[in-house]
XYZ file of C-alpha atoms in Angstrom:
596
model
C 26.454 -2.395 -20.701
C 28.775 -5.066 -22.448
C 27.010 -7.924 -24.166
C 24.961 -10.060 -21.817
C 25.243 -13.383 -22.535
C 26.180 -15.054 -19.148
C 24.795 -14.415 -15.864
C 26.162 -14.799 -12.410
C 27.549 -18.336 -12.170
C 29.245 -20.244 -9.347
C 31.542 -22.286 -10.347
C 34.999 -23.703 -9.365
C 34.880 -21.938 -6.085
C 34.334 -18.078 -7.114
C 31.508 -16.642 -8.827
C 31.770 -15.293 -12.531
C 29.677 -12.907 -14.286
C 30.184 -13.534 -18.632
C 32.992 -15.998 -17.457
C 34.926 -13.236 -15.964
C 35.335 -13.127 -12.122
C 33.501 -11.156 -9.734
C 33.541 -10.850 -5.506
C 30.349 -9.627 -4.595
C 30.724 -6.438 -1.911
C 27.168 -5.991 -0.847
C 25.073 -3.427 1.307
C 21.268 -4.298 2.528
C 19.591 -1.608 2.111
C 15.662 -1.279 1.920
C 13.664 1.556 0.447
C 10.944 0.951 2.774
C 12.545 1.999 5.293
C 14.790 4.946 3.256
C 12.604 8.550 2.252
C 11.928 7.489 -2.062
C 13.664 10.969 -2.651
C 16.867 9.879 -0.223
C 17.174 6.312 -2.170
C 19.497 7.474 -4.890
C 22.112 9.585 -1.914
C 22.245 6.420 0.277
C 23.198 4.201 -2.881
C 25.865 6.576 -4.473
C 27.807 6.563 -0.936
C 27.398 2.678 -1.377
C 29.021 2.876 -4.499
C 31.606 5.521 -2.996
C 32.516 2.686 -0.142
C 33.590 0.155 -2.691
C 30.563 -1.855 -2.823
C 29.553 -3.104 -5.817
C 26.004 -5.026 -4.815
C 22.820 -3.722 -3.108
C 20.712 -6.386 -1.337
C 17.402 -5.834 -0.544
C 13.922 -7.307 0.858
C 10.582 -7.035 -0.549
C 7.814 -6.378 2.040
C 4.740 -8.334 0.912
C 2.472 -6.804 3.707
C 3.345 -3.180 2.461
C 2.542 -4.233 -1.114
C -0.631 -5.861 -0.657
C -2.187 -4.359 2.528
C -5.360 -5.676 1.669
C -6.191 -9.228 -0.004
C -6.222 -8.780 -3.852
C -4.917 -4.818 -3.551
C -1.344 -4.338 -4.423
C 0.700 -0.756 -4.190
C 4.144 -0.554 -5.948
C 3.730 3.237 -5.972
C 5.055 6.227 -4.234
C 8.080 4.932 -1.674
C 7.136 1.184 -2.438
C 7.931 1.778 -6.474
C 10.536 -1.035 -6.291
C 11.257 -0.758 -10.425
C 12.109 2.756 -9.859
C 14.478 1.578 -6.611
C 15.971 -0.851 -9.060
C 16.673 1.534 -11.954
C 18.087 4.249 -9.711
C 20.183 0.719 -8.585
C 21.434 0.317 -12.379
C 21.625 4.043 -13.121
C 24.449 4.116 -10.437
C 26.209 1.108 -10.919
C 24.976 -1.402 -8.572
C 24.225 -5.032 -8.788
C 21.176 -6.548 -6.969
C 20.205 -9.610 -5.078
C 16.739 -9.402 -4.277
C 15.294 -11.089 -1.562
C 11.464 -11.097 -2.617
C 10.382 -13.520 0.666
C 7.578 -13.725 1.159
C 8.340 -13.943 4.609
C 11.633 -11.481 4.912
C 12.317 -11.084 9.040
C 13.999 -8.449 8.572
C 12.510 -7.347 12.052
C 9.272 -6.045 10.395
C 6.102 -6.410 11.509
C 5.228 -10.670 11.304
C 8.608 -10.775 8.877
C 6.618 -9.018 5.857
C 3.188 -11.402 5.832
C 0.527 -9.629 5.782
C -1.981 -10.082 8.760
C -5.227 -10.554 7.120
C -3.539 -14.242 6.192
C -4.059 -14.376 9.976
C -8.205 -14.495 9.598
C -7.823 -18.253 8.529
C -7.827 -19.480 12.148
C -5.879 -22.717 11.019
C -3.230 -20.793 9.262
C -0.060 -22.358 8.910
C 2.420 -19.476 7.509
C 5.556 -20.544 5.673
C 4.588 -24.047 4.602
C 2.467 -24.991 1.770
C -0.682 -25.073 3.796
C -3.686 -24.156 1.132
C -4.569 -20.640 2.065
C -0.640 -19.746 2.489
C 0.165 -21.095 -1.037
C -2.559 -19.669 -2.538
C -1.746 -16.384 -1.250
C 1.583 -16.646 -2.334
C 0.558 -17.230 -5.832
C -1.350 -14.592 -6.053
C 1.094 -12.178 -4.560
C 4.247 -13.714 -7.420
C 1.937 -13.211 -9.786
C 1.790 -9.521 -9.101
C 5.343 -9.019 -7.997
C 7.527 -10.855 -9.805
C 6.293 -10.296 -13.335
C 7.643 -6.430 -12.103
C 10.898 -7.616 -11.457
C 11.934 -10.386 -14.387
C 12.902 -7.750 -16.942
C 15.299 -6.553 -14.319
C 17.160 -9.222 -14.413
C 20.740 -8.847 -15.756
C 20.153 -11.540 -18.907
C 17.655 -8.668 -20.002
C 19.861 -5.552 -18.857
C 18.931 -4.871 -15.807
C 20.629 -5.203 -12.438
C 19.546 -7.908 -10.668
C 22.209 -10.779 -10.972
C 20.956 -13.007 -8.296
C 17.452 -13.932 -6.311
C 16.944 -15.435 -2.822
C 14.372 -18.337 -1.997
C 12.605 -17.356 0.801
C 14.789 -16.451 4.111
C 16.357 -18.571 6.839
C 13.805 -21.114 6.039
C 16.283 -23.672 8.461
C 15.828 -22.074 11.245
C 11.858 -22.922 10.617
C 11.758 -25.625 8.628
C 7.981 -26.720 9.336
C 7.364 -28.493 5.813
C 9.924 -30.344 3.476
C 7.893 -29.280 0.654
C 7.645 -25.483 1.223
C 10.799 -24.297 -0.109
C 10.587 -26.330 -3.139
C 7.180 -24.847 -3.595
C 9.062 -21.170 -3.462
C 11.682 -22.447 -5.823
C 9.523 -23.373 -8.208
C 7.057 -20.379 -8.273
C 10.076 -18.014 -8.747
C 10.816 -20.173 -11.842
C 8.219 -20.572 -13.506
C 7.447 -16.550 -13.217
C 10.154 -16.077 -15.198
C 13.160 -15.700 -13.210
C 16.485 -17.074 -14.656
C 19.193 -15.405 -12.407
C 21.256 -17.308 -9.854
C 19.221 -18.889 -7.179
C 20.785 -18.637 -3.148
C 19.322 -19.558 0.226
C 20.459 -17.741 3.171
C 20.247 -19.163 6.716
C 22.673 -18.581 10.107
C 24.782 -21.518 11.455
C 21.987 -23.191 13.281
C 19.900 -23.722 10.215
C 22.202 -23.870 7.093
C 21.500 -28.018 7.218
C 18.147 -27.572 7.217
C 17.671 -24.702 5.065
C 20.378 -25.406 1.659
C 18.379 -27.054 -1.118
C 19.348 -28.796 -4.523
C 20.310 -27.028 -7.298
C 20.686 -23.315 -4.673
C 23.915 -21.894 -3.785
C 23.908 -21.122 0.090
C 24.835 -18.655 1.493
C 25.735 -17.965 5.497
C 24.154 -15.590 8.119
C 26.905 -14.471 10.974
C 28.424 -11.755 12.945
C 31.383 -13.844 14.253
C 33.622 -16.248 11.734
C 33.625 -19.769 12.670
C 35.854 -21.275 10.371
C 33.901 -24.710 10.499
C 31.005 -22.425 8.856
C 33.442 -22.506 5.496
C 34.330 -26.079 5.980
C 30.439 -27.518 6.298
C 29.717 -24.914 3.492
C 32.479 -26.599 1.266
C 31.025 -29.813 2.612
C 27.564 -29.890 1.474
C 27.962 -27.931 -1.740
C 31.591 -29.098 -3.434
C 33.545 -26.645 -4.593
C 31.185 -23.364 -5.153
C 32.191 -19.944 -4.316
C 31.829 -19.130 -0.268
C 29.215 -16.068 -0.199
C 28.092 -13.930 3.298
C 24.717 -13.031 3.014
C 24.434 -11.386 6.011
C 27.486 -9.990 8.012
C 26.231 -8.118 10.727
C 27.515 -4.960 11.120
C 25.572 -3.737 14.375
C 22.098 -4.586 16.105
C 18.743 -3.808 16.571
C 16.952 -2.390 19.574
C 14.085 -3.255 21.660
C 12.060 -0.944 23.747
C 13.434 -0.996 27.447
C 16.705 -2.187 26.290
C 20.024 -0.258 25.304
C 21.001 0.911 22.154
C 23.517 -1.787 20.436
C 26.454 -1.033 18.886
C 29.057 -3.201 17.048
C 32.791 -2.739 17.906
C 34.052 -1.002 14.515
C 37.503 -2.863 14.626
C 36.467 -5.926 14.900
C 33.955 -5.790 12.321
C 36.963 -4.288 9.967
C 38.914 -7.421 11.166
C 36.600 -9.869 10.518
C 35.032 -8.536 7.069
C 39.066 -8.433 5.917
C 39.073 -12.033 6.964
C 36.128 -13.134 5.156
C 37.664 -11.041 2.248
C 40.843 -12.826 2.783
C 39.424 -16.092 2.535
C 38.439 -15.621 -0.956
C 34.488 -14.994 -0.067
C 32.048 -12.807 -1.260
C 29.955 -10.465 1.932
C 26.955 -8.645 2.454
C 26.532 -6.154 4.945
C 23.447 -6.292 7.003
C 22.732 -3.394 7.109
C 25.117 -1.188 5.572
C 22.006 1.222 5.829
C 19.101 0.625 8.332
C 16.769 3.506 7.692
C 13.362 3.700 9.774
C 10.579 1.534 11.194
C 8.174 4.161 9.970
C 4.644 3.726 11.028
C 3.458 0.626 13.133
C 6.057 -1.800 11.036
C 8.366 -2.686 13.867
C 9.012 -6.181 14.573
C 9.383 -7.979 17.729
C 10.975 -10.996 19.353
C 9.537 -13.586 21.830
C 11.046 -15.990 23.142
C 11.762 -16.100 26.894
C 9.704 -13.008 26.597
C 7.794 -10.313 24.558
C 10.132 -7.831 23.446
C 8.545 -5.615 20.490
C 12.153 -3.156 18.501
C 12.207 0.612 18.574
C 11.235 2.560 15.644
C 14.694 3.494 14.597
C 16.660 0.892 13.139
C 19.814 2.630 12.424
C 21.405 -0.925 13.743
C 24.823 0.943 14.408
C 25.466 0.629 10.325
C 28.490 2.440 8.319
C 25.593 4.520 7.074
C 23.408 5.831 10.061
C 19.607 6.260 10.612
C 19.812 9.377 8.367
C 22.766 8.353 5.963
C 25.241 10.125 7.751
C 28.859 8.521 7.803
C 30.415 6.679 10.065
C 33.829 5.693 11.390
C 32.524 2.230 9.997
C 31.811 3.335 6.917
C 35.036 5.172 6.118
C 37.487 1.765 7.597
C 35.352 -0.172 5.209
C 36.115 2.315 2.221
C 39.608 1.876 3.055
C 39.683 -1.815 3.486
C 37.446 -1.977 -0.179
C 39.410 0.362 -1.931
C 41.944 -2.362 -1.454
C 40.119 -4.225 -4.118
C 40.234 -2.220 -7.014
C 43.241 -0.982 -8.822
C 41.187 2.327 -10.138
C 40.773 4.834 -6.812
C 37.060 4.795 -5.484
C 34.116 7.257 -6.226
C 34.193 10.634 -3.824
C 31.889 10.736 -1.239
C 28.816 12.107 -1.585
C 28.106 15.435 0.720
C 26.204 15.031 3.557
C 22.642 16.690 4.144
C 22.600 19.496 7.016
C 20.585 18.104 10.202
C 18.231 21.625 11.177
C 17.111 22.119 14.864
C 13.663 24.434 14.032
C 13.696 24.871 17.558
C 10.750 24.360 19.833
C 6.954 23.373 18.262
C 4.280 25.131 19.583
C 1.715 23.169 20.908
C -1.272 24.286 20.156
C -4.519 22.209 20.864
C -5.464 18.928 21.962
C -8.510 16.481 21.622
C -9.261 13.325 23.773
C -9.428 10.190 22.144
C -12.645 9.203 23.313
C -13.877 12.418 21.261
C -12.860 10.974 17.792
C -14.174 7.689 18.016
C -17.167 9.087 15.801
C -14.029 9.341 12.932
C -14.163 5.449 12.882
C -16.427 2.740 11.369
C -19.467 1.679 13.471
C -18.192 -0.428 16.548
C -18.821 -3.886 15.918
C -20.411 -5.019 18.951
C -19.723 -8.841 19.455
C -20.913 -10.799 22.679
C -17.405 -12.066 23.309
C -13.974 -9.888 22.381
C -12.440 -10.333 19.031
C -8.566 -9.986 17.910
C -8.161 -7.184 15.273
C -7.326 -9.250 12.506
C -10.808 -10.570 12.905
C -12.541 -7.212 12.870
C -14.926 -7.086 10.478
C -13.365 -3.707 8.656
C -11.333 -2.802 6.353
C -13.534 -4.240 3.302
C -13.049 -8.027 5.411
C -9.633 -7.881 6.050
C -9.598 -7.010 9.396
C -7.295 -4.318 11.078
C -3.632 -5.112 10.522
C -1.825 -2.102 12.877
C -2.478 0.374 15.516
C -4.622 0.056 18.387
C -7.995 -1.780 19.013
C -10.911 -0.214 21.936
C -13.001 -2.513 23.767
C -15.837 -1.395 25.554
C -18.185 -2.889 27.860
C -20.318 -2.521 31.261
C -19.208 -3.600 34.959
C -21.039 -3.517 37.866
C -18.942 -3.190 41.018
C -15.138 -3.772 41.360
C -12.690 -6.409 42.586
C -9.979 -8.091 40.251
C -9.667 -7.894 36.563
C -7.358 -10.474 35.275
C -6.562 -10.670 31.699
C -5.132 -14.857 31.660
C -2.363 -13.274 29.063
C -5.563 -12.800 26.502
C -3.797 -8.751 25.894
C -1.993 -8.617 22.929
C 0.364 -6.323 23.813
C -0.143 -3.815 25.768
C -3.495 -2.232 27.500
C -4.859 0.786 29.477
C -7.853 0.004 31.484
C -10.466 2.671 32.122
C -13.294 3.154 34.468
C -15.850 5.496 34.286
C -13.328 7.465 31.670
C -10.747 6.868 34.481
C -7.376 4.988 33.541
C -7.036 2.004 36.372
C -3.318 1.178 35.090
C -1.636 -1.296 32.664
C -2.048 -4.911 31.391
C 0.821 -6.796 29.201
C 2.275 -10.114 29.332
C 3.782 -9.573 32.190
C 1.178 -8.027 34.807
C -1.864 -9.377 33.963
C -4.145 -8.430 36.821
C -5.459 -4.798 38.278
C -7.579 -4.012 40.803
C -11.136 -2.242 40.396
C -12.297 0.102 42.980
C -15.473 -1.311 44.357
C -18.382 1.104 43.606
C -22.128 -0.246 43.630
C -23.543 0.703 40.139
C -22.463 0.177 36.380
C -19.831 1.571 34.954
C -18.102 1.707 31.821
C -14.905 -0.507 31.402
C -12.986 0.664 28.042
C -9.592 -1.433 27.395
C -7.182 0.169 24.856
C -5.101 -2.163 23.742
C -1.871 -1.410 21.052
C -0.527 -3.866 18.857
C 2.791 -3.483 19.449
C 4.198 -4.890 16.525
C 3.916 -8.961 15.414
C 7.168 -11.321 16.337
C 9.620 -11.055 12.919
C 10.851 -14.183 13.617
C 11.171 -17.811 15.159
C 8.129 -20.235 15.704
C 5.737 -18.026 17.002
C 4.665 -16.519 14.121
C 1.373 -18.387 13.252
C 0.239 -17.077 16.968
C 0.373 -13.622 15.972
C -3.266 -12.274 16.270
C -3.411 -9.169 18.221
C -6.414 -7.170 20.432
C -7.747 -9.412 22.985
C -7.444 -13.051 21.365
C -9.537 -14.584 24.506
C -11.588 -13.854 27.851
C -10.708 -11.016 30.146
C -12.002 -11.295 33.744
C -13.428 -9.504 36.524
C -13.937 -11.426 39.428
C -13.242 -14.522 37.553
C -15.932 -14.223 35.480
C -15.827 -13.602 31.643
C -16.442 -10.121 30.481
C -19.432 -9.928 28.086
C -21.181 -7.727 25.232
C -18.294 -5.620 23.661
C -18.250 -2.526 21.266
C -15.438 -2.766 19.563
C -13.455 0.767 17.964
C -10.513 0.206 15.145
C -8.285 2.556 15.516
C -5.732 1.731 13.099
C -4.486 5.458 13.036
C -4.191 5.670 9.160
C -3.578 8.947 7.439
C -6.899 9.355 6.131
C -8.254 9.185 10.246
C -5.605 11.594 11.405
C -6.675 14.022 8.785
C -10.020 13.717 9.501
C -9.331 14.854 12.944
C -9.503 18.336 11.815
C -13.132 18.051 11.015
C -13.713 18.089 15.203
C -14.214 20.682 17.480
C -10.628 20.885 19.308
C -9.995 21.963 23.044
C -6.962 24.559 24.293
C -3.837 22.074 25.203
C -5.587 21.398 28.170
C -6.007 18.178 28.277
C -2.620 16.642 30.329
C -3.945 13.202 31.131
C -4.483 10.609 28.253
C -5.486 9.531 25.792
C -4.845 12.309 23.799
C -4.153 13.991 20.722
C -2.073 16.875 20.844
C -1.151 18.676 17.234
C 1.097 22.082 17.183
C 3.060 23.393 14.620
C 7.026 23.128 13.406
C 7.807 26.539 11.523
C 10.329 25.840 8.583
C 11.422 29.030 7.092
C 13.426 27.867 4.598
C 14.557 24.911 2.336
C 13.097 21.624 4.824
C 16.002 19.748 5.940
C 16.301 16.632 8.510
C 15.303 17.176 11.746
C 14.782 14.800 14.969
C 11.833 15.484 17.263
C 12.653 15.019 20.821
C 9.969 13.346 22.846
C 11.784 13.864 26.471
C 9.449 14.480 28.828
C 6.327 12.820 27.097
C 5.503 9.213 28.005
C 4.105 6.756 25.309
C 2.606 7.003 21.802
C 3.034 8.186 18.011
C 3.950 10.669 16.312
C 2.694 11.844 12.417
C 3.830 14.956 10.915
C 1.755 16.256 7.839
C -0.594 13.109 8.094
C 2.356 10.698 8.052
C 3.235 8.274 10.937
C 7.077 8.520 12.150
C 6.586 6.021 14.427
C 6.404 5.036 17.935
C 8.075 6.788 21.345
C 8.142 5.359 24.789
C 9.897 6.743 27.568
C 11.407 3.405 28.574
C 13.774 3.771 26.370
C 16.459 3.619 24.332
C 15.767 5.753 21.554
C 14.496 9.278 22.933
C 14.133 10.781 19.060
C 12.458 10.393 16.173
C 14.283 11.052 12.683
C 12.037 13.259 10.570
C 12.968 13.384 6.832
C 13.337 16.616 5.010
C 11.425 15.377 2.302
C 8.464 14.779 4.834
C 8.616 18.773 5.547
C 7.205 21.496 3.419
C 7.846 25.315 3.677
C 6.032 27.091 5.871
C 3.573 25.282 8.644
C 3.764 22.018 9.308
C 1.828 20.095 11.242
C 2.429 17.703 14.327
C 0.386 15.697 15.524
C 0.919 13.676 18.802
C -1.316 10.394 20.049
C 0.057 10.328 23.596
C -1.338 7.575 25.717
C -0.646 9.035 29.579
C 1.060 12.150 29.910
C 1.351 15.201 27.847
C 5.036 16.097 28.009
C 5.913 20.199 28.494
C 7.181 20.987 25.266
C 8.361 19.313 22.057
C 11.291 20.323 20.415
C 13.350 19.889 16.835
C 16.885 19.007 17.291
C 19.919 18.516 15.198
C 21.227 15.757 16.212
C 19.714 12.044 17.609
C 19.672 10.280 20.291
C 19.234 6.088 20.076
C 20.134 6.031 23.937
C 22.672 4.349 26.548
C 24.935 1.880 24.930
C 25.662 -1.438 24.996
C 27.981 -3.253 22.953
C 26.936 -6.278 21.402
C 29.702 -9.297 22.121
């Protein structure tokens, strides 16, 4: 640590740091999505490519999951993520939002802002601002004196995210500006936005940055254009893709990514990699896209990086390391050693408990005349039910046609008399009741299947059923309505029930066995071929989603998740209870398809 007098400037076409010059090689990385004990390993082989920068996003619904109740602990301690940061030689840009994309769950806002039925998000609509305030005024006090002008790492700070792409209110990002200053931040300033919103999106006084996967040279030009001579900065080069569920897995030719980060290197810019490490969509914190249609991304979001899911190396990572140790006269760091990947062989299944059995584990129904999205639920000390799945429950008498008038949000199971009937979604929106003279129960399960990360859709977010459902074209009436969020304090309490034999094949079920570790717990990957839809938690914590459909067929289980001895999985499978579930060494993310 040299005197700090200067921070990162742009000037005269480069940037400097105390007058001196400095390219900025960057990695995203984001410990949400990276095991807390893993965060330190994933930013030492950053350091070992040649990077010099870490980039990351700051999720605001992870840190206050409730309105007025913020956690910074545990695998969300972001002061301990930046010290680690410092500790091994890595500048920061942080990208604190508060809406990050990032393809997380409604880009990082936190659904209870979703309650206010006039809600405009991202725009300085009252109960947005406000919000925003009050979130600053936890976070960003936490992450001033880690800026470099008071020794820490952080040499630059991002207003907002690909606000042109958006651009709903010419005061909004202004109104972010402006917050992050007068909290105390003193470090560089940069917008970031892709080609088609870089006019919209650059502000006064803000360096901007660029968004791409393929160089345009007019991107440099209109850069040069609108903003004089300042250095030309990449925030996000993207080195792969993400995957949605009945898609393939993307992947990102590895020489022409070499070729074109060399060129952007050649050119005299600074890059970021996004990602240079993807991690996990652990939990119900995938995003989702819609716009021709619904698509909702897989839990793994290993997005074909130089690092992969589980921060193994890749033939990306070591061109890159070659191509960056170009840029220093000194020879790089080694490379860290890899963690072994165990196979603990097959988990014996050992019990299983239908879901319509542990609906005593959740708050009293909430019985409404007319259905109810899950924000609007009145749990969760009044802010609704953010994740997970939602059960509405009524009487029919007869049959005919139930039609749902695209009111499911996503994804349902209909049930008769305990009976599933088949699947609603945006797509098929109608089923067919059996005709039976009497009343029966109608139950309608319906998963949120994660919120839209990004475009104009996001203020239409609400999840559950958000209108009427039908049966013979007439409303449905007089619901009890079931949260099932699936937390870790309801999947523990599902030992306090009386549990069948695996018996029960047919969902919805819970299924829990047990993965033997004999020795030091190591990485594993649980394959779910042969089992149809759900979740999976091990020890009480949610891995994430599987779906048959595709791509991704396993789900990466850190090490650090495992303990010696027993450990416990437990399975929420909607249709089917596969044959066996088994620990492998190695993943797989699916078919491929390379991303042009």
């Amino acid at each position: 640590m040299w005197s700090r007098q200067k921070g990162l400037e742009a000037e005269n076409g480069q940037f400097l740091l105390e007058g001196e010059p400095l390219k900025i090689l960057g990695g995203s990385m984001h410990y949400f999505r990276i095991p807390k004990e893993y965060w330190k390993d994933r930013m030492m082989k950053m350091r070992a490519c040649g990077l010099n920068t870490l980039t990351t996003y700051v999720p605001w619904n992870l840190h206050e999951p409730q309105r007025g109740k913020f956690d910074f602990s545990g695998n969300l301690d972001l002061g301990t993520y930046l010290d680690i940061a410092a500790e091994v030689g890595l500048w920061v840009i942080l990208r604190p939002g508060p809406y990050i994309c990032a393809e997380w769950d409604l880009g990082g806002l936190p659904s209870w802002l979703l309650r206010d039925k006039d809600m405009q998000l991202r725009t300085t609509y009252k109960g947005f601002a406000e919000a925003t305030e009050t979130y600053f005024d936890q976070l960003i006090p936490r992450v001033v004196r880690h800026q470099y002008t008071r020794g820490g790492p952080i040499i630059a700070m991002q207003v907002e995210n690909e606000y042109g792409s958006y651009a709903k209110d010419a005061n909004y990002m202004e109104f972010i500006k402006t917050a992050l200053l007068r909290r105390g931040v003193v470090e560089l300033l940069l917008t970031s936005d892709n080609k088609d919103g870089i006019s919209s999106g650059s502000m006064e006084g803000v360096l901007a940055t660029i968004n791409f996967q393929k160089i345009e040279p007019i991107l440099f030009t209109y850069l040069e254009s609108i903003q004089g001579n300042k250095p030309v900065m990449v925030m996000e080069y993207w080195t792969g893709w993400f995957d949605h569920w009945g898609g393939d897995h993307h992947v990102f030719d590895v020489d022409q990514m070499v070729t074109t980060v060399s060129e952007v290197l050649g050119k005299g810019a600074s890059i970021n990699l996004y990602m240079f490490h993807g991690g996990t969509n652990f939990g119900f914190m995938n995003g989702a896209l819609h716009f021709h249609e619904y698509r909702a991304d897989v839990t793994s979001y290993d997005y074909d990086a130089p690092l992969t899911e589980a921060g193994d190396y890749t033939s990306k990572y070591f061109k890159l390391r070659d191509l960056f140790s170009k840029q220093y006269i000194e020879p790089l760091l080694p490379m860290p050693s890899l963690f072994t990947k165990t196979s603990y062989g097959a988990v014996i299944l050992k019990r299983s408990l239908s879901l319509w059995d542990t609906l005593q584990l959740t708050e009293e129904p909430f019985k409404s005349e007319v259905p109810v999205n899950m924000e609007n639920l009145p749990v969760n000390d009044g802010n609704g039910q953010s994740y997970g799945y939602t059960l509405y429950e009524t009487v029919i008498y007869g049959g005919g046609k139930f039609h749902t008038k695209g009111n499911v949000r996503d994804r349902a199971q209909v049930f008769v008399s305990g009976q599933s009937v088949g699947f609603v979604d945006y797509k098929n929106q109608e089923l067919d009741i059996a005709e039976v003279p009497g009343y029966r129960k109608l139950r309608i399960l319906v998963e949120n299947c994660g919120r839209v990360n990004y475009g104009t859709r996001i203020n239409d977010q609400r999840k559950g059923l958000v209108g009427d459902v039908f049966l013979r074209d007439v409303p449905l009436r007089n619901f009890k309505i079931y949260s099932l969020d699936m937390n870790s304090t309801f999947i523990n309490r599902l030992d306090s029930i009386q549990w069948s034999d695996v018996s029960e094949e047919k969902g919805p079920v819970f299924c829990q066995g047990a993965l033997q570790v004999n020795f030091s717990p190591g990485d594993t990957y649980l394959s779910m071929k042969g089992w149809k839809k759900g979740v999976v938690f091990v020890n009480g914590k949610n891995l994430g989603r599987y779906w048959n459909i595709g791509p991704q067929e396993t789900l990466y289980v850190p090490g650090p998740w495992l303990w010696l001895g027993t450990n416990t999985i437990t399975i929420f499978e909607e249709q089917e209870v596969g044959s066996a579930l088994y620990s492998v060494d190695s993943p797989y993310l699916g078919r491929t398809q390379y991303v042009d």
